[in-house]
Coordinates of N, CA and C in Angstrom, one line a residue:
K1 N -10.5 21.9 15.9 CA -9.5 21.1 15.3 C -9.8 19.8 15.0
I2 N -9.7 19.0 16.2 CA -9.7 17.5 16.1 C -11.2 17.0 15.3
V3 N -12.1 17.6 15.8 CA -13.4 17.2 14.9 C -13.4 17.4 13.7
Q4 N -12.5 18.9 13.3 CA -12.8 19.1 11.6 C -11.6 18.2 11.0
L5 N -10.4 17.7 11.4 CA -9.5 17.0 10.9 C -10.2 15.5 10.7
Y6 N -11.2 15.2 11.9 CA -11.7 13.8 11.8 C -12.7 13.8 10.6
H7 N -13.4 14.7 10.4 CA -14.3 14.7 9.5 C -14.0 15.1 8.2
D8 N -12.8 15.9 8.3 CA -12.2 16.0 6.7 C -11.5 14.8 6.1
T9 N -11.2 13.8 6.9 CA -10.6 12.4 6.6 C -11.5 11.3 6.4
E10 N -12.5 11.6 6.6 CA -13.6 10.8 6.9 C -13.5 9.7 7.8
G11 N -13.1 10.3 9.2 CA -13.1 9.5 10.3 C -12.1 8.3 10.3
V12 N -11.0 8.3 9.4 CA -10.3 7.3 9.3 C -9.0 7.5 10.5
I13 N -8.8 8.3 10.9 CA -7.3 8.7 11.5 C -7.8 8.6 13.2
G14 N -6.9 7.6 13.7 CA -6.9 7.4 15.3 C -6.0 8.9 16.0
H15 N -5.9 8.1 17.3 CA -5.4 9.6 18.1 C -3.6 9.6 17.8
R16 N -3.1 8.5 17.3 CA -1.6 8.7 17.1 C -1.5 9.5 15.6
M17 N -2.1 9.2 14.6 CA -2.1 9.9 13.6 C -2.6 11.4 13.6
M18 N -3.6 11.5 14.6 CA -4.3 12.6 14.8 C -3.1 13.8 15.4
R19 N -2.1 13.1 16.2 CA -1.1 13.9 16.9 C -0.4 14.1 15.5
V20 N -0.1 13.8 14.6 CA 1.2 14.1 13.5 C 0.0 15.3 13.0
F21 N -1.2 15.0 12.4 CA -2.0 16.3 11.8 C -1.9 17.5 12.6
L22 N -2.2 17.3 13.6 CA -2.6 18.6 14.7 C -1.0 19.4 14.7
E23 N 0.0 18.5 14.8 CA 1.4 19.0 14.7 C 1.7 20.1 13.3
H24 N 1.0 19.5 12.3 CA 0.9 20.2 10.9 C 0.2 21.4 11.0
E25 N -0.7 21.5 11.9 CA -1.6 22.8 12.4 C -0.9 23.6 13.4
A26 N 0.5 23.3 13.5 CA 1.2 23.8 14.8 C 0.0 23.5 16.2
I27 N -0.2 22.6 16.5 CA -1.0 22.2 17.5 C 0.0 21.0 18.1
K28 N 0.5 21.0 19.2 CA 1.2 20.1 20.1 C 0.8 19.5 21.0
L29 N 0.1 18.5 21.1 CA -0.3 17.7 22.1 C 0.0 16.4 22.4
S30 N 0.0 15.8 23.4 CA 0.7 14.2 23.7 C -0.3 13.2 23.2
K31 N 0.0 11.8 23.0 CA -1.5 10.9 22.3 C -2.0 10.5 23.2
T32 N -1.6 10.8 24.5 CA -2.6 10.4 25.7 C -3.6 11.8 25.9
T33 N -3.1 12.8 25.5 CA -4.3 13.7 26.0 C -5.2 13.9 24.5
I34 N -4.8 13.8 23.4 CA -5.5 13.7 22.2 C -6.5 12.4 22.4
H35 N -5.9 11.2 22.7 CA -6.9 10.1 22.8 C -8.1 10.4 23.9
K36 N -7.7 10.9 25.1 CA -8.9 11.5 26.0 C -9.9 12.6 25.4
Y37 N -9.2 13.3 24.5 CA -10.1 14.2 23.8 C -11.1 13.3 23.1
M38 N -10.4 12.6 22.0 CA -11.3 11.9 20.8 C -12.1 10.9 21.3
N39 N -11.7 9.9 22.3 CA -12.8 8.6 22.8 C -13.5 9.3 24.0
K40 N -12.9 9.9 25.0 CA -13.7 10.1 25.8 C -14.6 11.1 25.8
E41 N -14.3 12.4 25.3 CA -15.1 13.7 25.1 C -15.8 13.7 24.1
L42 N -15.3 13.5 22.9 CA -15.8 13.6 21.7 C -16.5 12.2 21.2
G43 N -15.9 11.1 21.6 CA -16.5 9.8 21.1 C -16.1 9.5 19.8
L44 N -15.1 9.8 19.3 CA -14.7 9.5 17.7 C -13.4 8.7 17.9
K45 N -13.6 7.8 17.1 CA -12.8 6.4 16.8 C -12.7 6.0 15.2
S46 N -11.6 5.7 15.0 CA -11.2 5.5 13.5 C -12.1 4.1 13.0
V47 N -12.3 3.7 11.5 CA -12.9 2.6 11.5 C -12.1 1.5 11.4
V48 N -12.7 0.1 11.4 CA -12.1 -0.9 11.4 C -12.2 -2.0 10.3
R49 N -11.4 -2.4 9.9 CA -11.0 -3.1 8.6 C -12.1 -4.6 9.0
R50 N -12.7 -5.0 7.7 CA -13.6 -6.5 8.2 C -12.3 -7.5 7.8
K51 N -12.7 -8.5 8.2 CA -11.7 -9.6 8.0 C -11.9 -10.3 6.3
R52 N -10.9 -10.6 5.7 CA -10.9 -11.0 4.5 C -11.3 -12.4 4.1
P53 N -11.7 -12.7 3.2 CA -12.2 -14.2 3.0 C -11.0 -15.0 3.0
G54 N -11.4 -16.5 2.6 CA -10.4 -17.2 2.5 C -9.9 -17.4 1.2
Y55 N -8.5 -18.2 1.3 CA -7.8 -18.1 0.0 C -7.5 -19.4 -0.3
V56 N -7.6 -19.9 -1.6 CA -7.2 -21.4 -2.1 C -6.3 -21.2 -2.9
R57 N -5.0 -22.1 -2.2 CA -3.7 -22.0 -3.0 C -3.4 -22.8 -4.0
G58 N -2.9 -22.3 -5.3 CA -2.6 -23.1 -6.5 C -1.5 -23.7 -6.7
H59 N -1.2 -24.3 -7.6 CA 0.3 -25.2 -7.5 C 1.4 -24.4 -8.0
A60 N 2.3 -24.5 -7.3 CA 3.6 -23.5 -7.1 C 4.4 -24.4 -8.4
H61 N 5.0 -23.2 -9.5 CA 5.7 -23.7 -10.2 C 7.4 -23.7 -9.8
K62 N 7.7 -22.5 -8.8 CA 9.0 -22.5 -8.3 C 8.7 -21.4 -7.0
I63 N 9.5 -22.2 -6.1 CA 9.4 -20.9 -4.7 C 10.8 -20.6 -4.6
F64 N 10.9 -19.2 -4.1 CA 12.0 -18.5 -4.0 C 12.4 -18.3 -2.3
P65 N 13.5 -18.1 -2.1 CA 14.1 -18.0 -0.8 C 13.6 -16.8 -0.2
N66 N 13.6 -16.5 1.1 CA 13.4 -15.3 1.5 C 14.5 -14.3 1.7
L67 N 14.9 -13.5 0.6 CA 16.0 -12.7 0.5 C 16.1 -11.7 1.3
L68 N 14.4 -10.9 1.6 CA 14.7 -9.8 2.2 C 14.6 -9.7 3.7
N69 N 14.3 -11.1 4.3 CA 14.5 -11.3 5.6 C 14.0 -10.1 6.7
Q70 N 12.9 -9.8 6.4 CA 12.1 -9.0 7.3 C 13.2 -7.2 7.4
D71 N 13.9 -7.3 6.5 CA 15.0 -5.9 6.6 C 14.0 -4.9 5.4
F72 N 13.0 -4.5 5.8 CA 11.8 -3.5 5.3 C 12.6 -2.0 5.0
T73 N 13.8 -1.8 5.0 CA 14.7 -0.7 4.8 C 15.1 -0.8 3.4
A74 N 15.5 0.2 2.6 CA 16.1 0.5 1.4 C 17.0 1.8 1.4
N75 N 18.1 1.6 0.9 CA 18.9 2.9 0.9 C 18.9 3.9 -0.4
N76 N 18.1 2.9 -1.2 CA 18.2 3.8 -2.5 C 16.5 3.5 -3.4
K77 N 16.2 4.6 -4.2 CA 14.6 4.1 -4.7 C 15.0 3.0 -5.8
N78 N 13.7 2.4 -5.8 CA 13.7 1.0 -6.8 C 14.8 0.1 -6.8
T79 N 14.9 -0.5 -5.6 CA 15.9 -1.6 -5.1 C 15.3 -2.4 -4.6
K80 N 14.1 -2.4 -3.9 CA 13.3 -3.3 -3.0 C 12.1 -3.0 -3.0
W81 N 11.1 -3.9 -3.8 CA 9.8 -3.5 -3.8 C 9.2 -4.8 -3.0
C82 N 7.7 -4.5 -2.6 CA 7.1 -5.7 -2.1 C 5.7 -5.5 -2.9
T83 N 5.0 -6.7 -2.9 CA 3.8 -6.5 -3.7 C 2.8 -7.9 -3.0
D84 N 1.4 -7.5 -3.4 CA 0.5 -8.7 -2.8 C -0.7 -8.2 -3.0
F85 N -1.8 -9.3 -3.3 CA -2.8 -9.2 -3.5 C -4.1 -9.0 -2.3
T86 N -5.3 -8.3 -2.6 CA -6.2 -8.4 -1.6 C -7.6 -8.4 -2.6
Y87 N -8.6 -8.4 -1.5 CA -9.8 -8.4 -2.0 C -10.9 -7.2 -2.1
L88 N -11.5 -7.0 -3.0 CA -12.4 -5.7 -3.0 C -13.9 -6.3 -3.4
F89 N -14.6 -5.6 -2.9 CA -16.1 -5.8 -3.1 C -17.2 -4.8 -3.8
L90 N -18.0 -5.3 -4.5 CA -19.2 -4.2 -5.0 C -20.2 -4.5 -4.1
T91 N -21.4 -3.4 -4.0 CA -22.4 -3.5 -3.4 C -23.3 -5.0 -3.8
D92 N -23.2 -5.3 -4.7 CA -23.9 -6.6 -4.7 C -23.3 -8.0 -4.6
G93 N -22.1 -7.7 -4.1 CA -21.2 -9.0 -3.7 C -20.2 -9.4 -4.7
S94 N -20.0 -8.8 -5.7 CA -18.9 -9.2 -7.0 C -17.7 -8.9 -6.4
K95 N -16.8 -9.8 -6.5 CA -15.3 -9.9 -5.8 C -14.2 -9.2 -6.9
Y96 N -13.4 -8.4 -6.7 CA -12.2 -8.0 -7.4 C -11.0 -8.3 -6.7
Y97 N -9.9 -7.9 -7.5 CA -8.8 -8.1 -6.9 C -7.9 -7.0 -6.9
N98 N -7.1 -6.9 -6.1 CA -6.0 -5.5 -6.3 C -4.9 -6.1 -6.2
C99 N -3.8 -5.9 -7.1 CA -2.4 -6.2 -7.0 C -1.6 -4.5 -6.9
S100 N -1.2 -4.6 -5.8 CA -0.1 -3.2 -5.4 C 1.2 -3.8 -5.2
I101 N 1.8 -2.8 -5.9 CA 3.6 -2.6 -5.4 C 3.9 -1.5 -4.8
I102 N 4.7 -1.6 -3.5 CA 5.4 -0.4 -2.7 C 6.7 -0.4 -2.8
D103 N 7.4 0.5 -2.8 CA 8.9 0.8 -2.4 C 9.2 0.9 -1.5
L104 N 10.2 0.0 -0.8 CA 10.3 0.2 0.5 C 11.3 1.1 1.0
Y105 N 12.0 2.0 0.0 CA 12.7 3.0 0.2 C 11.7 4.3 1.0
D106 N 10.3 4.4 0.8 CA 9.7 5.5 1.0 C 8.2 5.1 1.4
R107 N 8.1 4.1 0.9 CA 6.8 3.2 1.2 C 5.8 3.7 0.4
S108 N 6.2 4.4 -0.7 CA 5.3 4.8 -1.7 C 4.7 3.7 -2.9
V109 N 3.4 3.8 -3.2 CA 3.0 2.9 -4.2 C 2.9 3.2 -5.7
V110 N 4.1 2.4 -6.3 CA 4.5 2.6 -7.5 C 3.5 2.0 -8.6
A111 N 2.7 1.3 -8.1 CA 1.6 0.4 -9.0 C 0.5 0.0 -8.2
S112 N -0.8 0.1 -8.7 CA -1.9 -0.5 -8.0 C -3.0 -0.7 -9.4
I113 N -3.3 -1.8 -9.2 CA -4.4 -2.2 -10.7 C -5.1 -3.3 -10.0
N114 N -6.5 -3.1 -10.6 CA -7.5 -3.9 -9.9 C -8.0 -5.0 -11.2
G115 N -8.5 -6.0 -10.9 CA -8.7 -7.1 -11.9 C -10.1 -8.0 -11.4
K116 N -10.8 -8.9 -12.4 CA -11.8 -9.3 -11.9 C -11.2 -10.6 -11.3
E117 N -10.0 -11.2 -11.8 CA -9.4 -12.7 -11.5 C -8.0 -12.4 -11.0
I118 N -7.8 -13.3 -9.7 CA -6.4 -13.1 -9.2 C -5.6 -14.0 -10.1
T119 N -4.7 -13.3 -11.1 CA -4.0 -14.4 -12.0 C -2.5 -13.9 -11.8
S120 N -1.8 -14.7 -12.7 CA -0.6 -14.1 -12.9 C -0.5 -13.0 -13.8
D121 N -1.5 -13.1 -14.8 CA -1.7 -11.8 -15.8 C -1.5 -10.6 -15.1
L122 N -2.2 -10.6 -14.1 CA -2.7 -9.3 -13.3 C -1.3 -9.0 -12.5
T123 N -0.6 -9.7 -12.0 CA 0.8 -9.4 -11.4 C 1.6 -8.9 -12.6
I124 N 1.9 -9.6 -13.7 CA 2.8 -9.2 -14.7 C 2.0 -7.5 -14.8
R125 N 1.2 -7.5 -15.4 CA 0.6 -6.1 -15.7 C 1.0 -5.0 -14.7
A126 N 1.0 -5.5 -13.3 CA 1.1 -4.5 -11.9 C 2.5 -4.3 -12.1
V127 N 3.3 -5.2 -12.2 CA 5.0 -5.0 -12.5 C 5.0 -4.0 -13.6
K128 N 4.7 -4.3 -14.6 CA 4.9 -3.5 -15.8 C 4.4 -2.2 -15.9
K129 N 3.5 -1.8 -15.1 CA 3.1 -0.5 -14.7 C 3.9 0.3 -13.7
A130 N 4.3 -0.7 -12.8 CA 5.6 0.1 -11.7 C 6.6 0.6 -12.6
I131 N 7.1 -0.4 -13.3 CA 8.4 0.0 -14.0 C 8.2 1.3 -15.0
A132 N 7.0 1.0 -15.6 CA 6.6 2.4 -16.6 C 6.6 3.4 -15.8
S133 N 6.2 3.5 -14.6 CA 6.0 4.9 -13.8 C 7.3 5.7 -13.4
Q134 N 8.2 4.7 -13.4 CA 9.5 5.0 -12.8 C 10.7 5.7 -13.7
P135 N 11.7 6.5 -13.2 CA 12.7 6.7 -14.3 C 13.7 5.4 -14.6
T136 N 14.5 5.3 -15.4 CA 15.2 4.0 -15.7 C 15.9 3.7 -14.3
I137 N 15.4 2.3 -14.3 CA 16.3 1.6 -13.0 C 17.5 1.2 -13.2
K138 N 18.3 1.7 -12.6 CA 19.7 1.3 -12.4 C 20.1 0.4 -11.8
N139 N 19.6 0.2 -10.5 CA 20.2 -1.1 -9.5 C 19.7 -2.3 -9.8
K140 N 20.1 -3.1 -9.0 CA 19.3 -4.5 -9.3 C 17.9 -4.3 -8.3
L141 N 17.1 -5.1 -8.9 CA 15.7 -4.8 -8.3 C 15.0 -5.9 -7.6
L142 N 14.8 -6.0 -6.5 CA 14.4 -7.4 -6.0 C 12.9 -7.1 -5.6
L143 N 12.2 -8.0 -5.7 CA 10.7 -7.9 -5.6 C 10.3 -9.1 -4.6
H144 N 9.5 -8.5 -3.7 CA 9.2 -9.5 -2.5 C 7.6 -9.8 -2.4
S145 N 7.1 -10.9 -2.4 CA 5.9 -11.5 -2.5 C 5.7 -12.5 -1.3
D146 N 4.6 -13.1 -1.1 CA 4.2 -14.4 -0.8 C 4.3 -15.3 -1.4
Q147 N 3.7 -16.7 -1.2 CA 4.2 -17.7 -2.1 C 2.8 -18.1 -2.8
G148 N 2.1 -17.2 -3.2 CA 0.6 -17.2 -3.9 C 1.2 -17.6 -5.4
S149 N 0.3 -18.5 -5.7 CA 0.6 -19.3 -7.3 C 0.7 -18.0 -8.1
Q150 N 0.1 -17.0 -7.9 CA 0.3 -15.8 -9.2 C 1.8 -15.6 -9.1
F151 N 2.6 -15.4 -8.1 CA 3.8 -15.2 -8.0 C 4.9 -16.5 -8.3
T152 N 4.4 -17.6 -8.3 CA 5.3 -18.7 -8.3 C 4.9 -19.4 -9.7
S153 N 4.1 -19.1 -10.5 CA 3.6 -19.5 -11.8 C 5.0 -19.4 -12.6
K154 N 4.9 -20.5 -13.6 CA 5.8 -20.2 -14.5 C 5.7 -19.0 -15.0
E155 N 4.6 -18.7 -15.7 CA 4.5 -17.1 -16.3 C 5.1 -16.1 -15.8
F156 N 4.7 -16.1 -14.2 CA 5.5 -14.7 -13.8 C 6.7 -14.8 -13.4
V157 N 7.5 -16.2 -13.1 CA 9.0 -16.3 -12.9 C 9.5 -16.0 -13.8
E158 N 9.1 -16.7 -15.4 CA 9.9 -16.2 -16.4 C 10.0 -15.0 -16.7
F159 N 8.7 -14.0 -16.4 CA 8.8 -12.3 -16.8 C 9.9 -11.7 -15.9
C160 N 9.8 -12.1 -14.6 CA 10.8 -11.6 -13.7 C 12.2 -11.8 -14.3
K161 N 12.4 -13.2 -14.4 CA 13.8 -13.3 -15.2 C 14.0 -12.7 -16.5
S162 N 13.1 -12.4 -17.1 CA 13.3 -11.4 -18.8 C 13.7 -10.6 -18.2
I163 N 13.2 -9.8 -17.3 CA 13.5 -8.4 -17.1 C 14.4 -8.1 -15.8
K164 N 15.4 -9.3 -15.5 CA 16.3 -9.2 -14.3 C 15.8 -8.8 -13.0
I165 N 14.5 -9.3 -12.9 CA 14.1 -9.0 -11.5 C 14.5 -9.9 -10.4
T166 N 14.9 -10.0 -9.4 CA 15.4 -11.1 -8.5 C 13.7 -11.2 -7.4
Q167 N 13.3 -12.5 -7.6 CA 12.3 -12.8 -6.7 C 12.6 -13.2 -5.3
S168 N 11.9 -12.8 -4.6 CA 11.9 -13.1 -3.0 C 10.6 -13.4 -2.3
M169 N 10.8 -14.5 -1.3 CA 9.4 -14.8 -0.8 C 9.1 -15.0 0.5
S170 N 7.9 -14.7 1.1 CA 7.9 -14.9 2.6 C 7.5 -16.4 3.0
K171 N 7.9 -16.9 3.8 CA 7.6 -18.2 4.4 C 6.1 -18.2 4.5
A172 N 5.7 -19.5 4.3 CA 4.3 -19.8 3.9 C 3.6 -19.6 5.1
G173 N 2.4 -18.8 5.2 CA 1.5 -18.9 6.0 C 2.2 -17.5 7.4
Y174 N 3.0 -16.6 6.9 CA 4.0 -16.0 8.0 C 3.7 -14.5 7.3
P175 N 2.8 -13.7 7.6 CA 2.4 -12.5 7.2 C 3.5 -11.4 7.4
Y176 N 3.9 -11.5 8.6 CA 5.0 -10.6 9.1 C 6.4 -10.4 8.3
D177 N 6.5 -11.8 7.3 CA 7.6 -11.4 6.2 C 7.2 -10.5 5.3
N178 N 6.1 -10.2 5.0 CA 5.5 -8.9 4.3 C 4.6 -8.0 4.9
A179 N 5.3 -7.5 6.0 CA 4.7 -6.4 6.9 C 4.1 -5.2 6.3
P180 N 4.9 -4.8 5.3 CA 4.7 -3.4 4.9 C 3.5 -3.6 3.8
M181 N 3.2 -4.6 3.2 CA 2.3 -4.8 2.4 C 1.0 -4.9 3.1
E182 N 1.2 -5.7 4.0 CA -0.4 -6.0 5.2 C -0.6 -4.6 5.6
R183 N 0.5 -3.8 6.3 CA 0.0 -2.5 6.8 C -0.7 -1.6 5.4
Y184 N 0.0 -1.8 4.5 CA -0.8 -1.0 3.5 C -2.1 -1.2 3.2
Y185 N -2.4 -2.6 3.2 CA -3.8 -3.0 2.5 C -4.8 -2.7 3.8
N186 N -4.3 -2.8 5.0 CA -5.0 -2.7 6.1 C -5.4 -1.2 6.3
T187 N -4.2 -0.3 5.7 CA -4.9 1.0 5.7 C -5.7 1.5 4.7
L188 N -5.7 1.0 3.3 CA -6.6 1.0 2.4 C -8.0 1.0 2.7
K189 N -8.1 -0.4 3.5 CA -9.5 -1.0 4.1 C -10.1 0.2 5.0
N190 N -9.2 0.3 5.8 CA -9.7 1.1 7.1 C -10.2 2.9 6.4
E191 N -9.4 3.2 5.7 CA -9.3 4.9 5.3 C -10.1 5.1 4.3
K192 N -10.5 3.9 3.3 CA -11.2 4.3 2.0 C -12.3 3.3 2.0
L193 N -11.8 1.8 1.7 CA -12.8 0.9 1.0 C -14.2 0.4 2.1
N194 N -13.7 0.5 3.5 CA -15.0 0.5 4.5 C -15.9 1.2 4.5
L195 N -15.5 2.8 4.2 CA -16.3 4.0 4.5 C -17.4 4.1 3.4
H196 N -17.3 3.4 2.2 CA -18.2 4.0 1.3 C -18.7 2.4 0.4
Y197 N -19.9 2.6 -0.3 CA -20.4 1.8 -1.3 C -20.0 1.8 -2.6
Y198 N -19.5 0.8 -3.4 CA -19.2 1.0 -4.8 C -20.0 0.1 -5.4
H199 N -20.7 1.0 -6.8 CA -21.6 0.1 -7.4 C -21.4 -0.5 -8.7
S200 N -20.0 0.0 -9.0 CA -19.5 -0.3 -10.4 C -17.8 -0.5 -10.2
E201 N -17.5 -1.2 -11.3 CA -16.0 -1.5 -11.5 C -15.0 0.1 -11.4
K202 N -15.8 0.7 -12.1 CA -15.4 2.2 -12.5 C -15.1 2.9 -11.4
E203 N -16.4 2.7 -10.4 CA -16.0 3.5 -9.2 C -15.1 3.1 -8.1
L204 N -15.1 1.5 -8.2 CA -14.1 1.0 -7.2 C -12.7 1.4 -7.9
D205 N -12.3 1.4 -9.1 CA -10.9 1.4 -9.6 C -10.5 3.1 -9.3
Q206 N -11.4 4.0 -9.4 CA -11.4 5.5 -9.0 C -10.9 5.6 -7.7
A207 N -11.7 4.8 -6.6 CA -11.6 5.1 -5.3 C -10.3 4.8 -5.1
V208 N -9.4 3.3 -5.4 CA -8.5 2.6 -5.0 C -7.3 3.5 -5.6
N209 N -7.4 4.0 -7.1 CA -6.3 5.1 -7.4 C -6.2 6.2 -7.0
D210 N -7.1 6.9 -6.6 CA -7.4 8.0 -5.8 C -6.7 7.9 -4.6
F211 N -7.0 6.6 -3.8 CA -6.2 6.5 -2.5 C -5.0 6.5 -2.7
A212 N -4.4 5.0 -3.5 CA -3.1 5.2 -3.7 C -2.0 6.4 -4.2
Y213 N -2.6 7.0 -5.1 CA -1.8 7.9 -5.9 C -2.1 9.5 -5.4
V214 N -3.0 9.6 -4.8 CA -3.2 11.0 -4.3 C -3.1 11.2 -2.8
W215 N -3.9 10.3 -2.2 CA -3.9 10.7 -0.5 C -2.7 9.6 0.1
Y216 N -2.6 8.4 -0.4 CA -1.4 7.9 0.4 C 0.0 8.1 -0.3
N217 N 0.2 8.5 -1.1 CA 1.3 9.2 -1.8 C 1.9 10.4 -1.5
H218 N 0.8 11.2 -1.5 CA 0.9 12.8 -1.7 C 0.4 13.5 -0.2
M219 N -0.5 13.0 0.5 CA -0.9 13.5 1.3 C -1.1 13.0 3.1
R220 N -0.8 11.7 3.2 CA -0.6 11.0 4.3 C 0.5 10.9 4.9
P221 N 0.8 11.5 5.9 CA 2.3 11.4 6.7 C 2.3 9.9 7.0
H222 N 3.5 9.4 7.0 CA 3.9 7.9 7.2 C 5.2 8.0 8.2
S223 N 5.0 7.3 9.5 CA 6.1 7.1 10.5 C 7.1 6.7 10.1
Y224 N 7.2 5.8 9.2 CA 8.5 5.5 8.4 C 9.4 6.5 7.8
N225 N 8.7 7.7 7.4 CA 9.2 8.8 6.8 C 9.6 9.7 7.7
H226 N 9.5 9.4 9.0 CA 9.5 10.6 9.9 C 8.4 11.5 9.7
N227 N 7.1 11.0 9.4 CA 6.0 11.9 9.5 C 6.0 12.9 8.0
M228 N 6.8 12.3 7.0 CA 6.7 13.1 5.7 C 5.7 12.0 4.9
T229 N 5.1 12.6 3.8 CA 4.3 11.8 3.0 C 5.7 11.1 2.1
P230 N 4.9 10.0 1.6 CA 6.0 9.1 0.6 C 6.6 10.4 -0.4
F231 N 5.8 11.2 -1.0 CA 5.9 11.8 -2.2 C 7.1 12.7 -1.5
E232 N 7.0 13.7 -0.6 CA 8.1 14.3 0.3 C 9.5 13.5 0.5
A233 N 9.4 12.4 1.0 CA 10.6 11.3 1.3 C 11.1 11.2 -0.3
R234 N 10.8 10.8 -1.1 CA 10.8 10.4 -2.3 C 11.6 11.3 -3.2
F235 N 10.8 12.6 -3.2 CA 11.5 13.6 -4.0 C 11.7 14.8 -3.4
K236 N 12.4 14.5 -2.0 CA 12.8 16.0 -1.3 C 14.1 16.6 -2.0
S237 N 14.8 15.5 -2.9 CA 15.8 16.3 -3.5 C 16.1 16.5 -5.0
E238 N 14.7 15.9 -5.4 CA 14.4 15.8 -7.0 C 13.0 16.4 -7.3
K239 N 12.9 17.6 -7.2 CA 11.9 18.1 -7.4 C 11.3 18.3 -9.1
S240 N 12.5 17.4 -10.1 CA 12.1 17.7 -11.2 C 11.5 16.3 -11.5
S241 N 11.4 15.5 -10.8 CA 10.7 14.3 -10.9 C 9.4 14.4 -10.6
L242 N 8.7 15.4 -10.1 CA 7.2 15.3 -9.7 C 6.3 14.9 -10.9
K243 N 6.5 15.5 -12.3 CA 5.5 15.1 -13.2 C 5.7 13.5 -13.5
C244 N 6.6 13.2 -13.4 CA 6.8 11.6 -13.8 C 6.3 10.7 -12.7
Y245 N 6.2 10.9 -11.4 CA 5.5 10.7 -10.2 C 3.9 10.7 -10.2
K246 N 3.3 11.7 -10.5 CA 2.2 12.0 -10.5 C 1.4 11.1 -11.7
N247 N 2.4 10.9 -12.7 CA 1.7 10.1 -13.7 C 1.7 8.6 -13.7
A248 N 2.1 8.2 -12.5 CA 2.5 6.7 -12.0 C 0.9 5.9 -12.5

C-alpha cells in the first residue's frame, strides 16, 4: 500500500504525509514505522525543491506595518489572506511568475495566476480573481504580503484602498512572517513542478491550476485542518457552496 500511494502521488509524500494517507485506508502505523518501511526497506524518498533565483527589489511607494504578526489563524473565511510570488520555469529556461493567494481560515488557494512579468498588474489581477471566486465578502479583509515592489507600488496600494482591503507586510528579509505562503510554494514545487518538464506556457498554467484547485484544495490532507482537505474544512457546513468553490 505504501508503494502504491507513493507512486499514485508521483513520489511527493514523505513518511509524515504517508501516515495520513494510510489512515484514510484504515491502516494505522506510527511515523517511525512508516519511515523505516519507506527509507530503509523500500528506498522511497520525497522530492526536494530546488533553490529559487535571486530577486532584485524595486522602489517602494508605501510600506505597511505587520498587522498579522505571525497570527496565522482566522475564525472566519475571507478575513485574512496571504499572498506572494514565486518563480516558474519552462524547459527552454524561460522564466514565469506565479502569484497565489491563500485564505488562512483553512489554507485554501482562493486565487492562482501566472504571468511573464512580476508586476503590480499581476497582483491586482490575482486579488480580483480571488474576490470573484468567493461569495460576497462581508467582513473586513486583511491581505498580508512581503515588501516586494509589486505590493508596495502606488497602483496596488490605491487598488487595495479602493476596495477596502487592509494591507499588512512582513518585516524585510524575514520569510517566517509569511510562513503559510512559503509552505504552499514549497509544496507546489516539491509535489508538482519539480517532477515534470513544461514545454509551453499552456502546459505550465494547466499544471499550476490543477495542483492548486484540484490536488491541494480538494484532495491533499492538511495538518492545519486536522488532516481534512481545505475543501472539507471550508465547506463542512456549507455543501451548497461547492459549485462556487470549484469554479474558483
